[in-house]
Amino acid sequence: MKICWFNDDRPGIVDDGVVFDVSAALRALPAPPYPNRSGDWLIVNLDRFQAAAGELLPSAPSHPLASVRLLSPVANPGKIIGVPVNYQKHVEEAAADVATFTNRQTGSVLEQGLFLKANSSLIGCGQAVRISMPERLTHHEIELGAVIGKTARNVPESEALSYIAGYAIALDMTVRGAEDRSLRKSLDSYSVLGPWMVTADEIADPQALDLRLRVNGKDRQVANTRDMILYIAEQIAWASRFYTLEPGDVIMTGTCEGVGPVVGGDLIHAEIEGIGAMDVSVIEAR
């Protein structure tokens, strides 16, 4: 199932170029407690939501996909986890361009560990990446986004993929500089997730997906998730030893070589096999 949020925070199911408005499926969810410390409430209750949405589909209001504004398919992630330099060729391009990537960020994910991005940086593909520091380089980074589906703590690698609710395309936008990653990657609009979340049952092998990113029609990044240094199951196991993962947490699983600059007026096209494709506008907005 392809689950999205669209327009004025309406949940939808995407099928064959159509978005079905299944807002009524939210009634199947129990009332959230306050304070709610258990994660994104729809992801916590994903099975209930899917069952209710499936019943609604035959009579649900529908909209052409091109007519709606797609928001992040996860509305309230507890945290966004970044996995840096997780493709060997990206490690090599970073090491070869110290002026851009700095000495602080050479070596692979195994040396550098994970990082966190601010939730306030999250947008969907129907919203624009806003460059508020045009005097500095902003780079695109396409990544497979994995959405955690249930609470995970000290998860063994052999069971880790069973903790995933679904997958989406992620753009880990980055301002280059010497500051810590968590600062430079947390600008408003610098975490893009979309175009929808494909539930995990529809992705047979997340480590065998082609990914591609174009800017203004020209290829920048082309790779396959099999090229990761640290596979997704390893990422979940590793992260869950440091902090508890909650439903709705998003792991941006690392980017491949070919990262490059974008400026106001550019159009980013990102696609990942088994998920789909999305176009994201870039604007300059202080």
Short mmCIF file of C-alpha atoms in Angstrom, two decimals:
data_model
loop_
_atom_site.label_atom_id
_atom_site.label_comp_id
_atom_site.label_asym_id
_atom_site.label_seq_id
_atom_site.Cartn_x
_atom_site.Cartn_y
_atom_site.Cartn_z
CA MET A 1 0.00 0.00 0.00
CA LYS A 2 1.19 3.52 -0.82
CA ILE A 3 0.23 5.89 2.00
CA CYS A 4 0.53 9.66 1.76
CA TRP A 5 -0.51 12.88 3.45
CA PHE A 6 -1.73 15.58 1.08
CA ASN A 7 -3.21 19.07 0.81
CA ASP A 8 -4.54 20.20 4.22
CA ASP A 9 -3.18 17.22 6.19
CA ARG A 10 -5.40 14.55 4.70
CA PRO A 11 -4.31 10.91 4.63
CA GLY A 12 -4.49 9.22 1.27
CA ILE A 13 -3.88 5.97 -0.56
CA VAL A 14 -2.13 6.25 -3.92
CA ASP A 15 -2.99 3.86 -6.72
CA ASP A 16 -2.45 4.16 -10.47
CA GLY A 17 -2.07 7.93 -10.59
CA VAL A 18 -4.96 8.62 -8.22
CA VAL A 19 -5.01 9.72 -4.58
CA PHE A 20 -7.95 8.37 -2.57
CA ASP A 21 -8.93 10.49 0.41
CA VAL A 22 -9.23 8.09 3.35
CA SER A 23 -9.49 10.69 6.10
CA ALA A 24 -12.34 8.71 7.63
CA ALA A 25 -9.89 5.88 8.36
CA LEU A 26 -8.43 8.01 11.13
CA ARG A 27 -11.59 7.26 13.14
CA ALA A 28 -10.36 3.67 13.46
CA LEU A 29 -7.37 4.85 15.48
CA PRO A 30 -7.73 5.02 19.26
CA ALA A 31 -7.56 8.45 20.84
CA PRO A 32 -3.88 9.32 21.36
CA PRO A 33 -2.75 9.74 24.94
CA TYR A 34 -1.24 12.97 26.17
CA PRO A 35 1.64 13.15 26.50
CA ASN A 36 2.17 10.73 23.61
CA ARG A 37 5.61 9.21 23.92
CA SER A 38 5.07 6.25 21.63
CA GLY A 39 5.80 7.77 18.22
CA ASP A 40 3.80 8.83 15.16
CA TRP A 41 0.23 7.82 15.98
CA LEU A 42 -0.72 6.60 12.50
CA ILE A 43 2.43 4.45 12.27
CA VAL A 44 1.81 3.11 15.78
CA ASN A 45 -1.63 2.00 14.57
CA LEU A 46 -0.67 1.21 10.97
CA ASP A 47 -2.51 -2.13 10.81
CA ARG A 48 -5.78 -0.53 11.97
CA PHE A 49 -5.36 2.33 9.54
CA GLN A 50 -4.65 0.03 6.58
CA ALA A 51 -7.67 -2.15 7.34
CA ALA A 52 -9.99 0.84 7.62
CA ALA A 53 -8.52 2.50 4.51
CA GLY A 54 -8.97 -0.70 2.51
CA GLU A 55 -12.66 -0.78 3.37
CA LEU A 56 -13.06 2.86 2.37
CA LEU A 57 -11.29 2.66 -1.00
CA PRO A 58 -14.26 1.59 -3.17
CA SER A 59 -16.21 4.73 -2.25
CA ALA A 60 -13.45 7.13 -1.17
CA PRO A 61 -13.25 10.57 -2.84
CA SER A 62 -10.42 10.60 -5.37
CA HIS A 63 -8.12 13.16 -6.95
CA PRO A 64 -5.66 12.96 -9.84
CA LEU A 65 -2.20 12.64 -8.34
CA ALA A 66 -0.97 15.67 -10.29
CA SER A 67 -3.66 17.86 -8.68
CA VAL A 68 -2.66 17.39 -5.04
CA ARG A 69 0.18 18.75 -2.91
CA LEU A 70 2.04 15.89 -1.32
CA LEU A 71 3.30 16.37 2.24
CA SER A 72 5.72 14.16 4.15
CA PRO A 73 4.24 10.64 4.35
CA VAL A 74 5.27 10.56 8.02
CA ALA A 75 3.57 13.41 9.83
CA ASN A 76 5.27 13.31 13.23
CA PRO A 77 8.55 11.41 13.35
CA GLY A 78 10.18 11.37 16.77
CA LYS A 79 13.59 11.69 15.14
CA ILE A 80 15.29 11.69 11.77
CA ILE A 81 18.47 9.64 11.77
CA GLY A 82 21.19 10.27 9.20
CA VAL A 83 23.73 7.71 8.00
CA PRO A 84 26.75 9.60 6.57
CA VAL A 85 29.17 8.49 3.82
CA ASN A 86 27.61 5.04 3.49
CA TYR A 87 28.66 4.31 -0.12
CA GLN A 88 32.34 3.70 -0.87
CA LYS A 89 32.44 5.95 -3.94
CA HIS A 90 30.95 8.78 -1.88
CA VAL A 91 33.67 8.20 0.72
CA GLU A 92 36.21 8.58 -2.07
CA GLU A 93 34.67 11.74 -3.54
CA ALA A 94 34.57 13.34 -0.09
CA ALA A 95 38.22 12.49 0.53
CA ALA A 96 39.18 13.92 -2.88
CA ASP A 97 37.47 17.29 -2.25
CA VAL A 98 38.51 18.38 1.22
CA ALA A 99 37.79 22.01 0.36
CA THR A 100 34.08 21.14 0.09
CA PHE A 101 33.67 18.25 2.52
CA THR A 102 36.41 19.26 5.05
CA ASN A 103 38.88 16.97 6.81
CA ARG A 104 36.36 16.50 9.59
CA GLN A 105 34.15 14.41 7.34
CA THR A 106 36.49 11.92 5.70
CA GLY A 107 36.20 8.21 6.33
CA SER A 108 33.10 6.06 6.13
CA VAL A 109 30.05 5.72 8.35
CA LEU A 110 31.91 3.13 10.40
CA GLU A 111 34.31 5.83 11.61
CA GLN A 112 31.84 8.70 11.80
CA GLY A 113 28.73 7.14 13.31
CA LEU A 114 25.15 8.32 12.93
CA PHE A 115 23.68 11.82 13.36
CA LEU A 116 20.28 13.39 13.97
CA LYS A 117 18.36 15.97 11.96
CA ALA A 118 15.78 18.38 13.38
CA ASN A 119 12.16 17.34 12.80
CA SER A 120 11.41 20.94 11.81
CA SER A 121 13.46 20.39 8.65
CA LEU A 122 10.96 17.83 7.28
CA ILE A 123 8.81 18.54 4.22
CA GLY A 124 7.10 16.58 1.45
CA CYS A 125 7.83 16.72 -2.26
CA GLY A 126 4.92 19.11 -2.83
CA GLN A 127 6.81 21.72 -0.83
CA ALA A 128 9.96 23.47 -2.03
CA VAL A 129 13.48 23.22 -0.66
CA ARG A 130 14.16 26.77 0.52
CA ILE A 131 17.75 27.96 0.30
CA SER A 132 18.16 30.54 3.04
CA MET A 133 21.97 30.72 2.84
CA PRO A 134 22.68 31.32 -0.86
CA GLU A 135 26.22 32.46 -0.07
CA ARG A 136 27.04 28.85 0.90
CA LEU A 137 26.87 25.63 -1.10
CA THR A 138 23.73 23.54 -0.72
CA HIS A 139 24.09 19.95 -1.96
CA HIS A 140 21.50 17.32 -2.80
CA GLU A 141 21.79 13.76 -1.44
CA ILE A 142 19.30 11.08 -2.52
CA GLU A 143 18.73 8.30 0.01
CA LEU A 144 16.39 5.43 0.72
CA GLY A 145 14.26 6.40 3.70
CA ALA A 146 13.27 3.62 6.10
CA VAL A 147 10.35 4.27 8.46
CA ILE A 148 10.43 2.42 11.78
CA GLY A 149 7.17 0.61 12.54
CA LYS A 150 7.54 -0.56 16.13
CA THR A 151 9.60 0.21 19.19
CA ALA A 152 13.15 -1.12 18.83
CA ARG A 153 15.84 -1.38 21.47
CA ASN A 154 18.96 -3.56 21.15
CA VAL A 155 17.54 -5.24 18.06
CA PRO A 156 19.54 -8.15 16.62
CA GLU A 157 20.55 -7.64 13.01
CA SER A 158 18.75 -10.82 11.97
CA GLU A 159 15.40 -9.33 13.05
CA ALA A 160 15.98 -5.68 12.19
CA LEU A 161 14.09 -5.47 8.89
CA SER A 162 10.92 -6.69 10.62
CA TYR A 163 10.88 -3.38 12.50
CA ILE A 164 10.34 -1.36 9.31
CA ALA A 165 6.85 -0.07 8.49
CA GLY A 166 7.74 1.16 5.02
CA TYR A 167 10.06 3.00 2.70
CA ALA A 168 10.16 6.37 0.94
CA ILE A 169 12.51 8.48 -1.13
CA ALA A 170 14.54 10.85 1.02
CA LEU A 171 16.56 13.94 0.16
CA ASP A 172 19.13 14.80 2.81
CA MET A 173 19.85 18.38 1.78
CA THR A 174 23.08 19.80 3.15
CA VAL A 175 24.75 23.17 3.62
CA ARG A 176 28.49 22.62 3.27
CA GLY A 177 30.84 23.91 5.94
CA ALA A 178 32.87 22.97 8.98
CA GLU A 179 30.03 22.83 11.51
CA ASP A 180 28.53 19.62 12.83
CA ARG A 181 26.28 17.74 10.39
CA SER A 182 23.27 17.98 12.66
CA LEU A 183 23.37 21.77 12.33
CA ARG A 184 24.05 21.99 8.60
CA LYS A 185 21.44 19.40 7.64
CA SER A 186 18.65 20.74 9.86
CA LEU A 187 17.73 23.93 8.04
CA ASP A 188 14.01 24.32 7.39
CA SER A 189 13.02 22.19 4.35
CA TYR A 190 16.37 20.31 4.25
CA SER A 191 14.78 16.90 4.91
CA VAL A 192 12.46 15.83 2.08
CA LEU A 193 10.46 12.60 2.33
CA GLY A 194 8.11 11.30 -0.31
CA PRO A 195 6.30 10.99 -2.50
CA TRP A 196 4.53 8.45 -0.26
CA MET A 197 5.41 5.59 2.07
CA VAL A 198 5.37 2.17 0.44
CA THR A 199 4.59 -0.42 3.10
CA ALA A 200 7.38 -2.88 3.77
CA ASP A 201 5.48 -5.87 2.38
CA GLU A 202 5.79 -4.35 -1.12
CA ILE A 203 9.60 -4.15 -1.07
CA ALA A 204 11.05 -7.65 -1.33
CA ASP A 205 14.68 -6.61 -0.87
CA PRO A 206 15.56 -3.06 0.19
CA GLN A 207 19.22 -3.82 -0.55
CA ALA A 208 18.61 -4.27 -4.27
CA LEU A 209 16.95 -1.01 -5.36
CA ASP A 210 18.16 1.28 -8.13
CA LEU A 211 18.18 4.96 -7.26
CA ARG A 212 18.67 8.00 -9.44
CA LEU A 213 18.71 11.78 -8.98
CA ARG A 214 18.62 14.37 -11.75
CA VAL A 215 18.89 18.14 -11.55
CA ASN A 216 17.23 20.02 -14.39
CA GLY A 217 17.07 16.79 -16.39
CA LYS A 218 20.72 15.81 -16.02
CA ASP A 219 21.87 12.77 -14.07
CA ARG A 220 23.81 13.51 -10.89
CA GLN A 221 23.49 10.38 -8.73
CA VAL A 222 22.94 6.84 -10.01
CA ALA A 223 23.52 3.78 -7.82
CA ASN A 224 21.93 0.74 -6.17
CA THR A 225 21.28 0.19 -2.48
CA ARG A 226 23.41 -2.96 -2.63
CA ASP A 227 26.40 -0.60 -2.75
CA MET A 228 25.88 0.52 0.87
CA ILE A 229 28.75 -0.02 3.28
CA LEU A 230 26.42 -0.51 6.24
CA TYR A 231 23.23 -2.30 5.25
CA ILE A 232 19.84 -1.22 6.59
CA ALA A 233 19.53 -4.13 9.05
CA GLU A 234 22.96 -3.20 10.42
CA GLN A 235 21.92 0.44 10.72
CA ILE A 236 18.83 -0.44 12.76
CA ALA A 237 20.75 -2.80 15.02
CA TRP A 238 23.51 -0.21 15.56
CA ALA A 239 21.17 2.74 16.15
CA SER A 240 19.00 0.75 18.56
CA ARG A 241 22.00 0.13 20.80
CA PHE A 242 22.38 3.88 21.32
CA TYR A 243 18.76 5.01 21.53
CA THR A 244 15.28 3.55 21.39
CA LEU A 245 13.70 3.69 17.94
CA GLU A 246 9.99 4.54 17.93
CA PRO A 247 7.25 4.12 15.31
CA GLY A 248 7.58 6.87 12.74
CA ASP A 249 11.30 7.46 13.25
CA VAL A 250 12.93 7.92 9.85
CA ILE A 251 16.35 6.58 8.93
CA MET A 252 17.93 8.26 5.91
CA THR A 253 20.16 5.35 4.96
CA GLY A 254 23.02 7.16 3.22
CA THR A 255 23.78 8.68 -0.15
CA CYS A 256 25.91 7.59 -3.09
CA GLU A 257 28.51 9.46 -5.13
CA GLY A 258 27.56 12.40 -7.34
CA VAL A 259 26.31 14.84 -4.72
CA GLY A 260 26.33 18.35 -6.08
CA PRO A 261 25.03 21.88 -5.72
CA VAL A 262 21.54 23.23 -6.27
CA VAL A 263 20.38 26.84 -6.45
CA GLY A 264 17.09 28.66 -6.58
CA GLY A 265 15.15 27.75 -9.73
CA ASP A 266 16.51 24.20 -9.98
CA LEU A 267 14.26 21.15 -10.19
CA ILE A 268 15.33 17.93 -8.49
CA HIS A 269 13.96 14.65 -9.83
CA ALA A 270 14.49 11.66 -7.55
CA GLU A 271 13.43 8.07 -8.09
CA ILE A 272 13.92 4.76 -6.33
CA GLU A 273 12.91 1.40 -7.73
CA GLY A 274 9.81 -0.05 -6.10
CA ILE A 275 8.79 3.28 -4.57
CA GLY A 276 8.30 5.75 -7.40
CA ALA A 277 9.54 9.19 -8.33
CA MET A 278 9.16 12.76 -7.15
CA ASP A 279 10.02 16.25 -8.36
CA VAL A 280 11.12 18.83 -5.80
CA SER A 281 11.51 22.53 -6.55
CA VAL A 282 14.36 24.61 -5.15
CA ILE A 283 13.77 28.26 -4.33
CA GLU A 284 15.82 30.99 -2.70
CA ALA A 285 14.02 32.26 0.36
CA ARG A 286 15.76 34.05 3.20
#
